[in-house]
Every structure is written in structure tokens, then in C-alpha cells.
mmCIF file of N, CA and C in Angstrom:
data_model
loop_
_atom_site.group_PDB
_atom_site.id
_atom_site.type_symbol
_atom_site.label_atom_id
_atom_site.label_comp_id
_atom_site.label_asym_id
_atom_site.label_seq_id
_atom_site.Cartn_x
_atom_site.Cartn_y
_atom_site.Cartn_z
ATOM 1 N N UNK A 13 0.840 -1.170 0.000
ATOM 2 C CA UNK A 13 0.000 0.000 0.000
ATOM 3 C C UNK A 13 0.888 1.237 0.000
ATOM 4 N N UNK A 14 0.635 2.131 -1.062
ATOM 5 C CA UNK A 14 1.386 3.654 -0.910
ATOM 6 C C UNK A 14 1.080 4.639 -0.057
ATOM 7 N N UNK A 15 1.792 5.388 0.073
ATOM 8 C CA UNK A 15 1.722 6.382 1.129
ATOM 9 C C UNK A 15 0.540 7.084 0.666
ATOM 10 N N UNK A 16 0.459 7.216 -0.727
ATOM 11 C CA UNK A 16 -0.675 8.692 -0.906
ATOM 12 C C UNK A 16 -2.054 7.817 -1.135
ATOM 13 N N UNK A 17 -2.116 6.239 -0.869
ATOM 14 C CA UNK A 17 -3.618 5.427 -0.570
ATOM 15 C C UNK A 17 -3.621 5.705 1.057
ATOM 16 N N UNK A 18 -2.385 5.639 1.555
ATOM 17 C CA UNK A 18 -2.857 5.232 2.935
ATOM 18 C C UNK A 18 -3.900 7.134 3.516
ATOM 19 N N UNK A 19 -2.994 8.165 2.658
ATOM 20 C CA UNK A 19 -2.919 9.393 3.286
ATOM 21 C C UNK A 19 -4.728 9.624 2.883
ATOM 22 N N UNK A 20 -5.222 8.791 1.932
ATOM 23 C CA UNK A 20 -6.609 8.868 1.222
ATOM 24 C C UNK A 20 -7.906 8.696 2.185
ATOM 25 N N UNK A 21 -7.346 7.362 3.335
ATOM 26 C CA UNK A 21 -8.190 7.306 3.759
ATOM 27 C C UNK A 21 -8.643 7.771 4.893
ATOM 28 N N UNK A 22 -9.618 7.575 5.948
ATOM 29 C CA UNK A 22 -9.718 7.845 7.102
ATOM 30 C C UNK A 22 -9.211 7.161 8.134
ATOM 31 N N UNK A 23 -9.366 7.840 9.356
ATOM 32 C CA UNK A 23 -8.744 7.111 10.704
ATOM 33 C C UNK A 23 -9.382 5.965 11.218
ATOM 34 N N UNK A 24 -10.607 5.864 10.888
ATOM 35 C CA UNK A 24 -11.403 4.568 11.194
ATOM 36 C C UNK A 24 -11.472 3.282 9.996
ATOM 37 N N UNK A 25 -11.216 3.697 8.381
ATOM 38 C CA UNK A 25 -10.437 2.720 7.466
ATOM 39 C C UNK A 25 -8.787 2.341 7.681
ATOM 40 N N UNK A 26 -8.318 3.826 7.943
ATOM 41 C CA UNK A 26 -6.706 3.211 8.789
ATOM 42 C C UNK A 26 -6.851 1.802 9.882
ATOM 43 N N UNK A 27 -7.746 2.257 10.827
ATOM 44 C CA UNK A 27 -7.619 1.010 11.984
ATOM 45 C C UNK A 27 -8.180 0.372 11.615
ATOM 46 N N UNK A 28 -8.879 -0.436 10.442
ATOM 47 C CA UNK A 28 -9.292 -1.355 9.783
ATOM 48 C C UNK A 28 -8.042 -2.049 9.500
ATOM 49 N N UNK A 29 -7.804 -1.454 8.056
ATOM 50 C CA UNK A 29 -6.769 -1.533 7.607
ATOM 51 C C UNK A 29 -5.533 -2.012 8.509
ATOM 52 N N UNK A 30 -5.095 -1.626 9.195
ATOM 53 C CA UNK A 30 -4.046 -2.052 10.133
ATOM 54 C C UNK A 30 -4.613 -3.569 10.587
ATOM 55 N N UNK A 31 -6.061 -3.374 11.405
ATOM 56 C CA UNK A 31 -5.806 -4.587 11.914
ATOM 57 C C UNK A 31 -5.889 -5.906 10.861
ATOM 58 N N UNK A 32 -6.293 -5.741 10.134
ATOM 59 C CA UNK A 32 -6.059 -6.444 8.803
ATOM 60 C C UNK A 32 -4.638 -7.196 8.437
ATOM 61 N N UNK A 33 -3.727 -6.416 8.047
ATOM 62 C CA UNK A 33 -2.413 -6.459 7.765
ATOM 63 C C UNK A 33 -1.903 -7.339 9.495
ATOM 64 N N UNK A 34 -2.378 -7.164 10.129
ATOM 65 C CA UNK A 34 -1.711 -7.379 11.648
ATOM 66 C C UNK A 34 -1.939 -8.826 11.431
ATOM 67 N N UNK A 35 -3.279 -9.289 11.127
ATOM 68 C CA UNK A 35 -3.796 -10.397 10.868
ATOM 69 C C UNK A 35 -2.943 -11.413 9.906
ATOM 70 N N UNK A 36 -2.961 -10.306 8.782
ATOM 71 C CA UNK A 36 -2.339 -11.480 7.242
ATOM 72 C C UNK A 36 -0.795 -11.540 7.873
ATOM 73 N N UNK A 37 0.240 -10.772 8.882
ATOM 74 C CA UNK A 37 1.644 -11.007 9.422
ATOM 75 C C UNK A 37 1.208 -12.118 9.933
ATOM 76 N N UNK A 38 0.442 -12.440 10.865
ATOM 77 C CA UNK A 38 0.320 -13.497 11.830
ATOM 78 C C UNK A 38 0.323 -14.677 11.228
ATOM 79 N N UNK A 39 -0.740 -14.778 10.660
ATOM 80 C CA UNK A 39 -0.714 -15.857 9.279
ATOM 81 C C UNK A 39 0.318 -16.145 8.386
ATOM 82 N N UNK A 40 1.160 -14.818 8.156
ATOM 83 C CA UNK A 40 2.277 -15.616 7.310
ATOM 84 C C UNK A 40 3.540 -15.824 8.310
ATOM 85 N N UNK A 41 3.513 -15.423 9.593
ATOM 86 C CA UNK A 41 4.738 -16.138 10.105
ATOM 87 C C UNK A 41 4.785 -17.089 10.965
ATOM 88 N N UNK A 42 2.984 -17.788 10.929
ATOM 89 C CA UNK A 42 2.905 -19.143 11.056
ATOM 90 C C UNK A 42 3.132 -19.972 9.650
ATOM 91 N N UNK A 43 2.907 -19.544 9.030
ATOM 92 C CA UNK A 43 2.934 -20.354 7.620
ATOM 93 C C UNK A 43 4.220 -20.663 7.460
ATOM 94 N N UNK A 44 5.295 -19.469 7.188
ATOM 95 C CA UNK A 44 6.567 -19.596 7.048
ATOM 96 C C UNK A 44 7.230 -20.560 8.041
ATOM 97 N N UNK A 45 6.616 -20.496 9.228
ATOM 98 C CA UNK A 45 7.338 -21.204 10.153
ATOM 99 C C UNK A 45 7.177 -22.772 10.231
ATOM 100 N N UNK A 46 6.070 -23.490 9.590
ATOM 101 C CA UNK A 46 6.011 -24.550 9.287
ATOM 102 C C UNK A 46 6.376 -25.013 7.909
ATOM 103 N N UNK A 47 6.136 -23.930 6.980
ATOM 104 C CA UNK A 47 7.038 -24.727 5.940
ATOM 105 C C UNK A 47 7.290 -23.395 4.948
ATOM 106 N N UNK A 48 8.265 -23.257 4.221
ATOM 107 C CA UNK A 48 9.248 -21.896 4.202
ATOM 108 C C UNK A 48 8.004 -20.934 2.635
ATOM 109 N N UNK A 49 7.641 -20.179 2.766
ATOM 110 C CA UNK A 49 6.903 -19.393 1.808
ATOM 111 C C UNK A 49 7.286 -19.479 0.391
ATOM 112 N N UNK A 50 6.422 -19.568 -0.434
ATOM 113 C CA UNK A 50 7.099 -19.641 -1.670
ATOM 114 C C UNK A 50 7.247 -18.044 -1.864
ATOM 115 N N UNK A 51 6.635 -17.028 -1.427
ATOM 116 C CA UNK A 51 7.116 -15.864 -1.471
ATOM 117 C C UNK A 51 7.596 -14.908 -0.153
ATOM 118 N N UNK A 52 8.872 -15.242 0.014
ATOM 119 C CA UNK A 52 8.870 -14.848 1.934
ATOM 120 C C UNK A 52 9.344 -13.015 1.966
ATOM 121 N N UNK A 53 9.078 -12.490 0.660
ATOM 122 C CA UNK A 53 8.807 -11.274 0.675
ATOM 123 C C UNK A 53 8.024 -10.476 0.951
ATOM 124 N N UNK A 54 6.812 -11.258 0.771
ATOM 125 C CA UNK A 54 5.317 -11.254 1.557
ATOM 126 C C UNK A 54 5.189 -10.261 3.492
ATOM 127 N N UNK A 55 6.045 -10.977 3.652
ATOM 128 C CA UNK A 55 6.380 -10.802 4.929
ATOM 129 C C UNK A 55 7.081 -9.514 5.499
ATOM 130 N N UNK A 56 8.251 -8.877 4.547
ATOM 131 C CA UNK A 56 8.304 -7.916 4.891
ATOM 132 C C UNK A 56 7.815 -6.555 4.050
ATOM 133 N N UNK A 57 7.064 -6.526 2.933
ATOM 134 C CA UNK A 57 5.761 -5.676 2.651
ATOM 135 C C UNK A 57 4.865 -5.606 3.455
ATOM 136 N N UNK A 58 4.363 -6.240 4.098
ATOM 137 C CA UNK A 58 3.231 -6.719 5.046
ATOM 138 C C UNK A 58 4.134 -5.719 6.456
ATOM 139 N N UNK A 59 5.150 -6.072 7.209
ATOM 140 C CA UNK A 59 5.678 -5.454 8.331
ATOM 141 C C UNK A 59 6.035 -3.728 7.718
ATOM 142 N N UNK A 60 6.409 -3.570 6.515
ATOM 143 C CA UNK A 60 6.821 -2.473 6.273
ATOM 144 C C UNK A 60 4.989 -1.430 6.285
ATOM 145 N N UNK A 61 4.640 -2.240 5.460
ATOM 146 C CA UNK A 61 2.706 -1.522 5.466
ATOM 147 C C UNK A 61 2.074 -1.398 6.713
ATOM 148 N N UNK A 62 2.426 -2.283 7.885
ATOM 149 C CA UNK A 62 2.144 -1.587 9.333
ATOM 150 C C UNK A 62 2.895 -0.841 9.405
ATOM 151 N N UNK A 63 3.788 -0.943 9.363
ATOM 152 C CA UNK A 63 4.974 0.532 10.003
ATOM 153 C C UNK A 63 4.428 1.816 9.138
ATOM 154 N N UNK A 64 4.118 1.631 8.128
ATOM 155 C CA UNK A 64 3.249 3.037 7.092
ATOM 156 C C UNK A 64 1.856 3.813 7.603
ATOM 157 N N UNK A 65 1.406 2.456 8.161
ATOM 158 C CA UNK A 65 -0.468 2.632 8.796
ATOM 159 C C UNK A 65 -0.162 3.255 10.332
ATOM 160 N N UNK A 66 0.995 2.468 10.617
ATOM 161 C CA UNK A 66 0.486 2.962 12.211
ATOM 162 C C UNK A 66 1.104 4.706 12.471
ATOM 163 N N UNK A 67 2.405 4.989 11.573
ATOM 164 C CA UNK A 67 3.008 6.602 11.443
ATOM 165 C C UNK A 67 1.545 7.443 10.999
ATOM 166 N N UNK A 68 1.024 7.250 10.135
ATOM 167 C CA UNK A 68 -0.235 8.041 9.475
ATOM 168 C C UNK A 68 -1.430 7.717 10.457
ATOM 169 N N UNK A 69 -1.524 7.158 11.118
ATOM 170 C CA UNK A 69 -2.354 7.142 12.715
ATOM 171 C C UNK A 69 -1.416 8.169 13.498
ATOM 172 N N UNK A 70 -0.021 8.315 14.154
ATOM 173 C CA UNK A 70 0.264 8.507 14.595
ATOM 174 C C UNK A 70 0.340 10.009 14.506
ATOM 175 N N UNK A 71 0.432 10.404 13.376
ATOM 176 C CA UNK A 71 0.924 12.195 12.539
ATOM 177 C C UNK A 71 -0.565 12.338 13.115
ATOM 178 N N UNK A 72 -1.812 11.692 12.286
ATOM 179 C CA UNK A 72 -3.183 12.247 12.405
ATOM 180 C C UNK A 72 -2.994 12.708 14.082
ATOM 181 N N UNK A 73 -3.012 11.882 15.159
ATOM 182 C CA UNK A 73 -3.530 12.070 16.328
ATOM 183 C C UNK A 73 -2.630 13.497 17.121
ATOM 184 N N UNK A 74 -1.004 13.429 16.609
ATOM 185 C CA UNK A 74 0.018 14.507 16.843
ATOM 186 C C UNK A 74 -1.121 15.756 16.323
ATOM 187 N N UNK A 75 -1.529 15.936 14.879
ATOM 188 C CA UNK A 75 -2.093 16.818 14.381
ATOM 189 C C UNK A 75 -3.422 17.612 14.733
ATOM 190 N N UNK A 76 -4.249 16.553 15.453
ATOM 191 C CA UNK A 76 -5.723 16.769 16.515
ATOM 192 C C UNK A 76 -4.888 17.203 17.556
ATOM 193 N N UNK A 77 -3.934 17.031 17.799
ATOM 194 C CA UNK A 77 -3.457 17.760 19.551
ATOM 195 C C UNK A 77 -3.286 19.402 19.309
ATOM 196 N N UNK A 78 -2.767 19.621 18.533
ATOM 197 C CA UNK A 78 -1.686 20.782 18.068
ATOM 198 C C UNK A 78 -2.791 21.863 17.885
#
């Protein structure tokens, strides 16, 4: 997911969205861990796209304070 989809949506599709992705990590690092991914890149798109969702939660809520 790109920065200027994530910046598109709202704070209540963000925490969708996040917990989503939180979900499909979990799933793939049980998967991987029983038998090795045929795409184990998966895995860090997926960790990098939380780290994207949760900063653009994080700016929004900095930005309601200010």
C-alpha cells in the first residue's frame, strides 16, 4: 500500500486496515514457520505496510493535539 492510498483514507479505514495487515503477518509467520513461503517477501511488505499505517495514525492524532 502507498503512502498517498494510505494518506486517502480515514482514521477509522486506517484502523481497519491495520488490523487487517496485523492479521495477514500473523498468518504468514505461522505459515513460514512450518514450511518456508514460496514468497517470503510477503512478509516484509506486510511489516513495512504496518509501520506506514500505524506513522499516518500517529501524525493524524500529533495533528488533533496541536
Amino acid at each position: 500500500m502507498k503512502n498517498s492510498e494510505i494518506k486517502a483514507l480515514s482514521l477509522e479505514e486506517l484502523k481497519e486496515k491495520l488490523n487487517t495487515e496485523q492479521t495477514t503477518m500473523q498468518n504468514l509467520r505461522f505459515a513460514h514457520a512450518i514450511s518456508p513461503l514460496e514468497n517470503p517477501m510477503k512478509i516484509r511488505e506486510t511489516k513495512k505496510s504496518i509501520a506506514r499505517l500505524n506513522t499516518e495514525i500517529r501524525r493524524r492524532e500529533i495533528e488533533a493535539n496541536s
